[in-house]
Amino acid sequence: MWRGWFVVVLLFAGCGTTRMTDTKRAGNEMLLVSQAVDHAVGQIDFSALAGKTVFLDDKFVKGGPDEAYLISSLRQSLLIHGALLKEKLTDAAFVVEARSGGVGTDRHSLLIGTPAITLPSITAIPITSIPEIALMKKTDQRGVAKVAVFAYHRQTGQILWASGIVEAGSDLKDMWVFGAGPFSRGSIRQETELAGEPLPKLPTSIFTGTPPPPETATIPPVTPVAETHEPGR
């Protein structure tokens, strides 16, 4: 008998490991920045360049980690508005020059409770620390994008069009209550999430105080039975 149990244990025994890695930049940070860029570029009206051959000068945009996304967004918007985009400067009649005044994120935090504290040791006991005790903790992140674009004639240098300063933003708000969380919401979230999962939606009657409507049972229609008459009656 014990041999049978030993075989079962061997069949189900074992261990496995999964290698997990993280990128250098957090996904939320990249989503905040890219959404701010989308909103900023989406406000620029390139219709004045429709039907004109243009060359996008992006040398004043380069230098940031999100330059490729911003440049590609500008190129796409130019094409959507009817501009004829050229890869060589000499093939274009107009030069479209873009510059970025800021593409990045900001973060603000609020803690109601006790922050983590490291206590120096004055004895032979090693240095100890007190962990963070948060009754409520809130973190707000904001993505920002500031873009300006103008166009001028390549040969004469005469300006044709300017977008002006365009600014846009995105946001993400995380909150922990008595250690539970994060409750996450913001422009990069489709709905409020709890620890990465959609938060279950509660009935509106809980907040309004009105009872839910009573359920009505569906009664199937009754088919009348035809009366039968026996002969001679």
PDB file of C-alpha atoms in Angstrom:
ATOM      1  CA  MET A   1       0.000   0.000   0.000  1.00  0.00           C
ATOM      2  CA  TRP A   2       2.756   2.430   0.956  1.00  0.00           C
ATOM      3  CA  ARG A   3       4.428   1.808  -2.384  1.00  0.00           C
ATOM      4  CA  GLY A   4       1.361   3.126  -4.196  1.00  0.00           C
ATOM      5  CA  TRP A   5       1.372   6.341  -2.165  1.00  0.00           C
ATOM      6  CA  PHE A   6       5.104   6.714  -2.770  1.00  0.00           C
ATOM      7  CA  VAL A   7       4.529   6.541  -6.530  1.00  0.00           C
ATOM      8  CA  VAL A   8       1.741   9.163  -6.311  1.00  0.00           C
ATOM      9  CA  VAL A   9       3.996  11.538  -4.350  1.00  0.00           C
ATOM     10  CA  LEU A  10       6.772  11.150  -6.896  1.00  0.00           C
ATOM     11  CA  LEU A  11       4.373  11.912  -9.739  1.00  0.00           C
ATOM     12  CA  PHE A  12       3.100  15.151  -8.180  1.00  0.00           C
ATOM     13  CA  ALA A  13       6.299  16.297  -6.486  1.00  0.00           C
ATOM     14  CA  GLY A  14       8.482  18.852  -8.169  1.00  0.00           C
ATOM     15  CA  CYS A  15       9.277  22.520  -8.341  1.00  0.00           C
ATOM     16  CA  GLY A  16       9.341  25.158 -11.009  1.00  0.00           C
ATOM     17  CA  THR A  17      10.690  28.676 -11.333  1.00  0.00           C
ATOM     18  CA  THR A  18       9.710  31.570 -13.583  1.00  0.00           C
ATOM     19  CA  ARG A  19      12.245  34.236 -14.451  1.00  0.00           C
ATOM     20  CA  MET A  20      10.699  37.691 -14.199  1.00  0.00           C
ATOM     21  CA  THR A  21      12.341  40.915 -15.364  1.00  0.00           C
ATOM     22  CA  ASP A  22      11.355  44.569 -15.506  1.00  0.00           C
ATOM     23  CA  THR A  23      12.121  47.173 -18.136  1.00  0.00           C
ATOM     24  CA  LYS A  24      14.258  50.194 -17.268  1.00  0.00           C
ATOM     25  CA  ARG A  25      11.197  52.432 -17.448  1.00  0.00           C
ATOM     26  CA  ALA A  26       7.837  51.688 -15.859  1.00  0.00           C
ATOM     27  CA  GLY A  27       4.960  51.013 -18.219  1.00  0.00           C
ATOM     28  CA  ASN A  28       2.819  53.661 -16.510  1.00  0.00           C
ATOM     29  CA  GLU A  29       5.484  56.287 -17.152  1.00  0.00           C
ATOM     30  CA  MET A  30       5.651  55.452 -20.852  1.00  0.00           C
ATOM     31  CA  LEU A  31       1.851  55.478 -21.157  1.00  0.00           C
ATOM     32  CA  LEU A  32       1.628  58.860 -19.428  1.00  0.00           C
ATOM     33  CA  VAL A  33       4.221  60.402 -21.748  1.00  0.00           C
ATOM     34  CA  SER A  34       2.858  58.886 -24.959  1.00  0.00           C
ATOM     35  CA  GLN A  35      -0.710  59.934 -24.118  1.00  0.00           C
ATOM     36  CA  ALA A  36       0.425  63.508 -23.413  1.00  0.00           C
ATOM     37  CA  VAL A  37       2.217  63.540 -26.784  1.00  0.00           C
ATOM     38  CA  ASP A  38      -0.911  62.200 -28.508  1.00  0.00           C
ATOM     39  CA  HIS A  39      -3.046  64.953 -26.995  1.00  0.00           C
ATOM     40  CA  ALA A  40      -0.540  67.690 -27.857  1.00  0.00           C
ATOM     41  CA  VAL A  41       0.017  66.639 -31.469  1.00  0.00           C
ATOM     42  CA  GLY A  42      -3.721  66.047 -31.887  1.00  0.00           C
ATOM     43  CA  GLN A  43      -4.337  69.760 -31.204  1.00  0.00           C
ATOM     44  CA  ILE A  44      -2.096  70.912 -34.068  1.00  0.00           C
ATOM     45  CA  ASP A  45      -3.899  71.709 -37.328  1.00  0.00           C
ATOM     46  CA  PHE A  46      -1.570  71.087 -40.278  1.00  0.00           C
ATOM     47  CA  SER A  47      -4.253  71.786 -42.898  1.00  0.00           C
ATOM     48  CA  ALA A  48      -2.342  74.904 -44.064  1.00  0.00           C
ATOM     49  CA  LEU A  49       0.269  72.508 -45.479  1.00  0.00           C
ATOM     50  CA  ALA A  50      -2.184  70.350 -47.446  1.00  0.00           C
ATOM     51  CA  GLY A  51      -0.925  69.646 -50.954  1.00  0.00           C
ATOM     52  CA  LYS A  52       2.524  71.148 -50.255  1.00  0.00           C
ATOM     53  CA  THR A  53       5.825  69.284 -50.281  1.00  0.00           C
ATOM     54  CA  VAL A  54       7.382  69.516 -46.823  1.00  0.00           C
ATOM     55  CA  PHE A  55      10.477  68.302 -45.024  1.00  0.00           C
ATOM     56  CA  LEU A  56      10.228  67.688 -41.275  1.00  0.00           C
ATOM     57  CA  ASP A  57      13.234  69.147 -39.454  1.00  0.00           C
ATOM     58  CA  ASP A  58      13.357  67.274 -36.143  1.00  0.00           C
ATOM     59  CA  LYS A  59      16.820  68.232 -34.867  1.00  0.00           C
ATOM     60  CA  PHE A  60      15.303  70.339 -32.058  1.00  0.00           C
ATOM     61  CA  VAL A  61      13.178  67.423 -30.859  1.00  0.00           C
ATOM     62  CA  LYS A  62      15.952  64.867 -30.537  1.00  0.00           C
ATOM     63  CA  GLY A  63      17.624  64.206 -27.231  1.00  0.00           C
ATOM     64  CA  GLY A  64      14.834  62.750 -25.100  1.00  0.00           C
ATOM     65  CA  PRO A  65      13.846  59.103 -24.520  1.00  0.00           C
ATOM     66  CA  ASP A  66      10.506  59.628 -26.293  1.00  0.00           C
ATOM     67  CA  GLU A  67      11.778  61.528 -29.328  1.00  0.00           C
ATOM     68  CA  ALA A  68      10.975  58.734 -31.779  1.00  0.00           C
ATOM     69  CA  TYR A  69       7.339  58.588 -30.694  1.00  0.00           C
ATOM     70  CA  LEU A  70       6.939  62.372 -30.933  1.00  0.00           C
ATOM     71  CA  ILE A  71       8.579  62.542 -34.374  1.00  0.00           C
ATOM     72  CA  SER A  72       6.483  59.694 -35.737  1.00  0.00           C
ATOM     73  CA  SER A  73       3.312  61.314 -34.351  1.00  0.00           C
ATOM     74  CA  LEU A  74       4.186  64.583 -36.130  1.00  0.00           C
ATOM     75  CA  ARG A  75       4.873  62.760 -39.399  1.00  0.00           C
ATOM     76  CA  GLN A  76       1.566  60.915 -39.199  1.00  0.00           C
ATOM     77  CA  SER A  77      -0.381  64.099 -38.460  1.00  0.00           C
ATOM     78  CA  LEU A  78       1.268  65.877 -41.424  1.00  0.00           C
ATOM     79  CA  LEU A  79       0.255  63.071 -43.761  1.00  0.00           C
ATOM     80  CA  ILE A  80      -3.294  62.914 -42.387  1.00  0.00           C
ATOM     81  CA  HIS A  81      -3.736  66.650 -43.057  1.00  0.00           C
ATOM     82  CA  GLY A  82      -2.638  66.231 -46.685  1.00  0.00           C
ATOM     83  CA  ALA A  83       0.987  67.359 -46.580  1.00  0.00           C
ATOM     84  CA  LEU A  84       3.380  65.679 -49.026  1.00  0.00           C
ATOM     85  CA  LEU A  85       6.211  64.498 -46.798  1.00  0.00           C
ATOM     86  CA  LYS A  86       9.695  64.311 -48.343  1.00  0.00           C
ATOM     87  CA  GLU A  87      12.695  62.505 -46.935  1.00  0.00           C
ATOM     88  CA  LYS A  88      15.241  64.876 -48.528  1.00  0.00           C
ATOM     89  CA  LEU A  89      15.395  68.583 -47.801  1.00  0.00           C
ATOM     90  CA  THR A  90      16.084  69.484 -51.452  1.00  0.00           C
ATOM     91  CA  ASP A  91      12.902  67.707 -52.589  1.00  0.00           C
ATOM     92  CA  ALA A  92      10.616  69.873 -50.456  1.00  0.00           C
ATOM     93  CA  ALA A  93       9.400  73.407 -51.024  1.00  0.00           C
ATOM     94  CA  PHE A  94       8.723  74.016 -47.323  1.00  0.00           C
ATOM     95  CA  VAL A  95      10.504  73.118 -44.100  1.00  0.00           C
ATOM     96  CA  VAL A  96       8.464  72.143 -41.044  1.00  0.00           C
ATOM     97  CA  GLU A  97      10.505  72.730 -37.894  1.00  0.00           C
ATOM     98  CA  ALA A  98       9.384  71.192 -34.605  1.00  0.00           C
ATOM     99  CA  ARG A  99      10.644  71.749 -31.082  1.00  0.00           C
ATOM    100  CA  SER A 100       9.803  70.292 -27.700  1.00  0.00           C
ATOM    101  CA  GLY A 101       9.605  72.408 -24.577  1.00  0.00           C
ATOM    102  CA  GLY A 102       9.170  69.456 -22.277  1.00  0.00           C
ATOM    103  CA  VAL A 103       8.174  65.803 -22.484  1.00  0.00           C
ATOM    104  CA  GLY A 104       8.178  63.885 -19.219  1.00  0.00           C
ATOM    105  CA  THR A 105       6.400  63.099 -15.962  1.00  0.00           C
ATOM    106  CA  ASP A 106       5.899  64.656 -12.538  1.00  0.00           C
ATOM    107  CA  ARG A 107       4.934  62.914  -9.310  1.00  0.00           C
ATOM    108  CA  HIS A 108       3.404  64.099  -6.044  1.00  0.00           C
ATOM    109  CA  SER A 109       2.880  61.951  -2.952  1.00  0.00           C
ATOM    110  CA  LEU A 110       0.838  62.340   0.226  1.00  0.00           C
ATOM    111  CA  LEU A 111       1.188  60.112   3.292  1.00  0.00           C
ATOM    112  CA  ILE A 112      -1.017  60.120   6.372  1.00  0.00           C
ATOM    113  CA  GLY A 113       0.805  57.977   8.897  1.00  0.00           C
ATOM    114  CA  THR A 114       4.422  57.248   9.761  1.00  0.00           C
ATOM    115  CA  PRO A 115       7.106  57.091   7.062  1.00  0.00           C
ATOM    116  CA  ALA A 116       9.811  54.441   7.100  1.00  0.00           C
ATOM    117  CA  ILE A 117      12.517  55.362   9.615  1.00  0.00           C
ATOM    118  CA  THR A 118      16.027  53.937   9.977  1.00  0.00           C
ATOM    119  CA  LEU A 119      17.296  53.964  13.568  1.00  0.00           C
ATOM    120  CA  PRO A 120      21.052  54.225  14.086  1.00  0.00           C
ATOM    121  CA  SER A 121      22.483  51.782  16.580  1.00  0.00           C
ATOM    122  CA  ILE A 122      24.512  52.977  19.561  1.00  0.00           C
ATOM    123  CA  THR A 123      25.135  49.461  20.822  1.00  0.00           C
ATOM    124  CA  ALA A 124      26.304  46.207  19.341  1.00  0.00           C
ATOM    125  CA  ILE A 125      22.786  45.620  18.012  1.00  0.00           C
ATOM    126  CA  PRO A 126      22.642  46.088  14.207  1.00  0.00           C
ATOM    127  CA  ILE A 127      20.887  49.098  12.730  1.00  0.00           C
ATOM    128  CA  THR A 128      17.136  48.611  12.820  1.00  0.00           C
ATOM    129  CA  SER A 129      14.352  50.262  10.861  1.00  0.00           C
ATOM    130  CA  ILE A 130      10.667  50.970  11.365  1.00  0.00           C
ATOM    131  CA  PRO A 131       8.554  50.145   8.297  1.00  0.00           C
ATOM    132  CA  GLU A 132       6.121  52.594   6.812  1.00  0.00           C
ATOM    133  CA  ILE A 133       2.760  52.677   8.595  1.00  0.00           C
ATOM    134  CA  ALA A 134       0.264  54.364   6.293  1.00  0.00           C
ATOM    135  CA  LEU A 135      -3.325  55.062   7.226  1.00  0.00           C
ATOM    136  CA  MET A 136      -3.736  56.560   3.770  1.00  0.00           C
ATOM    137  CA  LYS A 137      -1.238  57.057   0.986  1.00  0.00           C
ATOM    138  CA  LYS A 138      -1.799  58.828  -2.297  1.00  0.00           C
ATOM    139  CA  THR A 139       0.431  59.221  -5.333  1.00  0.00           C
ATOM    140  CA  ASP A 140      -0.379  61.437  -8.313  1.00  0.00           C
ATOM    141  CA  GLN A 141       1.583  61.152 -11.553  1.00  0.00           C
ATOM    142  CA  ARG A 142       1.204  63.505 -14.482  1.00  0.00           C
ATOM    143  CA  GLY A 143       2.582  63.288 -17.997  1.00  0.00           C
ATOM    144  CA  VAL A 144       3.308  66.553 -19.794  1.00  0.00           C
ATOM    145  CA  ALA A 145       4.112  67.474 -23.376  1.00  0.00           C
ATOM    146  CA  LYS A 146       4.847  70.946 -24.755  1.00  0.00           C
ATOM    147  CA  VAL A 147       5.297  71.161 -28.527  1.00  0.00           C
ATOM    148  CA  ALA A 148       5.561  73.950 -31.096  1.00  0.00           C
ATOM    149  CA  VAL A 149       5.745  73.658 -34.890  1.00  0.00           C
ATOM    150  CA  PHE A 150       6.155  76.204 -37.692  1.00  0.00           C
ATOM    151  CA  ALA A 151       6.723  76.059 -41.457  1.00  0.00           C
ATOM    152  CA  TYR A 152       8.713  78.327 -43.787  1.00  0.00           C
ATOM    153  CA  HIS A 153       9.705  78.401 -47.454  1.00  0.00           C
ATOM    154  CA  ARG A 154      12.968  76.564 -47.930  1.00  0.00           C
ATOM    155  CA  GLN A 155      14.531  79.013 -50.410  1.00  0.00           C
ATOM    156  CA  THR A 156      13.164  82.379 -49.332  1.00  0.00           C
ATOM    157  CA  GLY A 157      12.929  81.670 -45.591  1.00  0.00           C
ATOM    158  CA  GLN A 158       9.500  83.323 -45.445  1.00  0.00           C
ATOM    159  CA  ILE A 159       7.275  81.885 -42.761  1.00  0.00           C
ATOM    160  CA  LEU A 160       4.102  80.203 -43.937  1.00  0.00           C
ATOM    161  CA  TRP A 161       2.418  78.907 -40.804  1.00  0.00           C
ATOM    162  CA  ALA A 162       2.933  78.466 -37.051  1.00  0.00           C
ATOM    163  CA  SER A 163       1.055  76.297 -34.575  1.00  0.00           C
ATOM    164  CA  GLY A 164       1.853  78.320 -31.480  1.00  0.00           C
ATOM    165  CA  ILE A 165       2.638  76.699 -28.141  1.00  0.00           C
ATOM    166  CA  VAL A 166       0.628  73.515 -27.575  1.00  0.00           C
ATOM    167  CA  GLU A 167       0.549  71.875 -24.158  1.00  0.00           C
ATOM    168  CA  ALA A 168      -1.208  68.693 -23.046  1.00  0.00           C
ATOM    169  CA  GLY A 169      -1.145  66.300 -20.129  1.00  0.00           C
ATOM    170  CA  SER A 170      -2.213  62.937 -18.773  1.00  0.00           C
ATOM    171  CA  ASP A 171      -2.655  61.690 -15.220  1.00  0.00           C
ATOM    172  CA  LEU A 172      -2.614  58.628 -12.997  1.00  0.00           C
ATOM    173  CA  LYS A 173      -3.817  58.560  -9.376  1.00  0.00           C
ATOM    174  CA  ASP A 174      -2.998  55.698  -6.995  1.00  0.00           C
ATOM    175  CA  MET A 175      -4.314  55.418  -3.441  1.00  0.00           C
ATOM    176  CA  TRP A 176      -3.776  52.993  -0.545  1.00  0.00           C
ATOM    177  CA  VAL A 177      -6.167  52.818   2.427  1.00  0.00           C
ATOM    178  CA  PHE A 178      -4.940  50.985   5.555  1.00  0.00           C
ATOM    179  CA  GLY A 179      -2.415  49.178   3.387  1.00  0.00           C
ATOM    180  CA  ALA A 180      -4.963  47.992   0.820  1.00  0.00           C
ATOM    181  CA  GLY A 181      -4.373  49.041  -2.747  1.00  0.00           C
ATOM    182  CA  PRO A 182      -3.401  50.567  -4.947  1.00  0.00           C
ATOM    183  CA  PHE A 183      -6.765  51.877  -6.125  1.00  0.00           C
ATOM    184  CA  SER A 184      -5.681  53.203  -9.515  1.00  0.00           C
ATOM    185  CA  ARG A 185      -7.535  55.580 -11.827  1.00  0.00           C
ATOM    186  CA  GLY A 186      -6.668  58.219 -14.389  1.00  0.00           C
ATOM    187  CA  SER A 187      -6.601  59.069 -18.071  1.00  0.00           C
ATOM    188  CA  ILE A 188      -4.487  55.996 -18.915  1.00  0.00           C
ATOM    189  CA  ARG A 189      -6.963  53.655 -17.186  1.00  0.00           C
ATOM    190  CA  GLN A 190     -10.167  52.456 -18.795  1.00  0.00           C
ATOM    191  CA  GLU A 191     -11.743  52.090 -15.342  1.00  0.00           C
ATOM    192  CA  THR A 192     -10.741  52.092 -11.691  1.00  0.00           C
ATOM    193  CA  GLU A 193      -8.428  49.193 -10.862  1.00  0.00           C
ATOM    194  CA  LEU A 194      -7.409  47.476  -7.641  1.00  0.00           C
ATOM    195  CA  ALA A 195      -3.897  46.020  -7.732  1.00  0.00           C
ATOM    196  CA  GLY A 196      -4.020  45.817 -11.526  1.00  0.00           C
ATOM    197  CA  GLU A 197      -7.476  44.249 -11.757  1.00  0.00           C
ATOM    198  CA  PRO A 198     -10.758  46.031 -12.637  1.00  0.00           C
ATOM    199  CA  LEU A 199     -12.590  47.058  -9.487  1.00  0.00           C
ATOM    200  CA  PRO A 200     -15.971  45.272  -9.176  1.00  0.00           C
ATOM    201  CA  LYS A 201     -18.803  47.678  -9.850  1.00  0.00           C
ATOM    202  CA  LEU A 202     -21.218  48.063  -6.948  1.00  0.00           C
ATOM    203  CA  PRO A 203     -24.954  48.661  -7.448  1.00  0.00           C
ATOM    204  CA  THR A 204     -25.863  52.334  -7.480  1.00  0.00           C
ATOM    205  CA  SER A 205     -28.512  51.613  -4.839  1.00  0.00           C
ATOM    206  CA  ILE A 206     -25.728  51.265  -2.251  1.00  0.00           C
ATOM    207  CA  PHE A 207     -24.769  54.921  -2.700  1.00  0.00           C
ATOM    208  CA  THR A 208     -28.223  56.403  -3.334  1.00  0.00           C
ATOM    209  CA  GLY A 209     -30.008  54.500  -0.564  1.00  0.00           C
ATOM    210  CA  THR A 210     -32.848  53.475  -2.850  1.00  0.00           C
ATOM    211  CA  PRO A 211     -33.775  49.788  -2.877  1.00  0.00           C
ATOM    212  CA  PRO A 212     -33.297  47.916  -6.138  1.00  0.00           C
ATOM    213  CA  PRO A 213     -36.434  47.368  -8.213  1.00  0.00           C
ATOM    214  CA  PRO A 214     -38.215  44.109  -7.370  1.00  0.00           C
ATOM    215  CA  GLU A 215     -37.671  41.262  -9.719  1.00  0.00           C
ATOM    216  CA  THR A 216     -40.704  40.323 -11.747  1.00  0.00           C
ATOM    217  CA  ALA A 217     -41.244  36.707 -12.594  1.00  0.00           C
ATOM    218  CA  THR A 218     -42.139  35.947 -16.167  1.00  0.00           C
ATOM    219  CA  ILE A 219     -45.269  33.803 -16.351  1.00  0.00           C
ATOM    220  CA  PRO A 220     -45.525  31.805 -19.567  1.00  0.00           C
ATOM    221  CA  PRO A 221     -48.790  32.236 -21.476  1.00  0.00           C
ATOM    222  CA  VAL A 222     -51.425  29.560 -20.881  1.00  0.00           C
ATOM    223  CA  THR A 223     -52.769  27.867 -23.992  1.00  0.00           C
ATOM    224  CA  PRO A 224     -56.522  27.282 -23.657  1.00  0.00           C
ATOM    225  CA  VAL A 225     -57.593  23.681 -24.041  1.00  0.00           C
ATOM    226  CA  ALA A 226     -60.450  23.101 -26.468  1.00  0.00           C
ATOM    227  CA  GLU A 227     -63.473  21.369 -24.943  1.00  0.00           C
ATOM    228  CA  THR A 228     -64.429  18.010 -26.371  1.00  0.00           C
ATOM    229  CA  HIS A 229     -68.048  16.772 -26.514  1.00  0.00           C
ATOM    230  CA  GLU A 230     -68.804  13.101 -26.469  1.00  0.00           C
ATOM    231  CA  PRO A 231     -71.453  11.850 -28.939  1.00  0.00           C
ATOM    232  CA  GLY A 232     -74.953  11.580 -27.509  1.00  0.00           C
ATOM    233  CA  ARG A 233     -74.459  14.270 -24.876  1.00  0.00           C
TER     234      ARG A 233
END
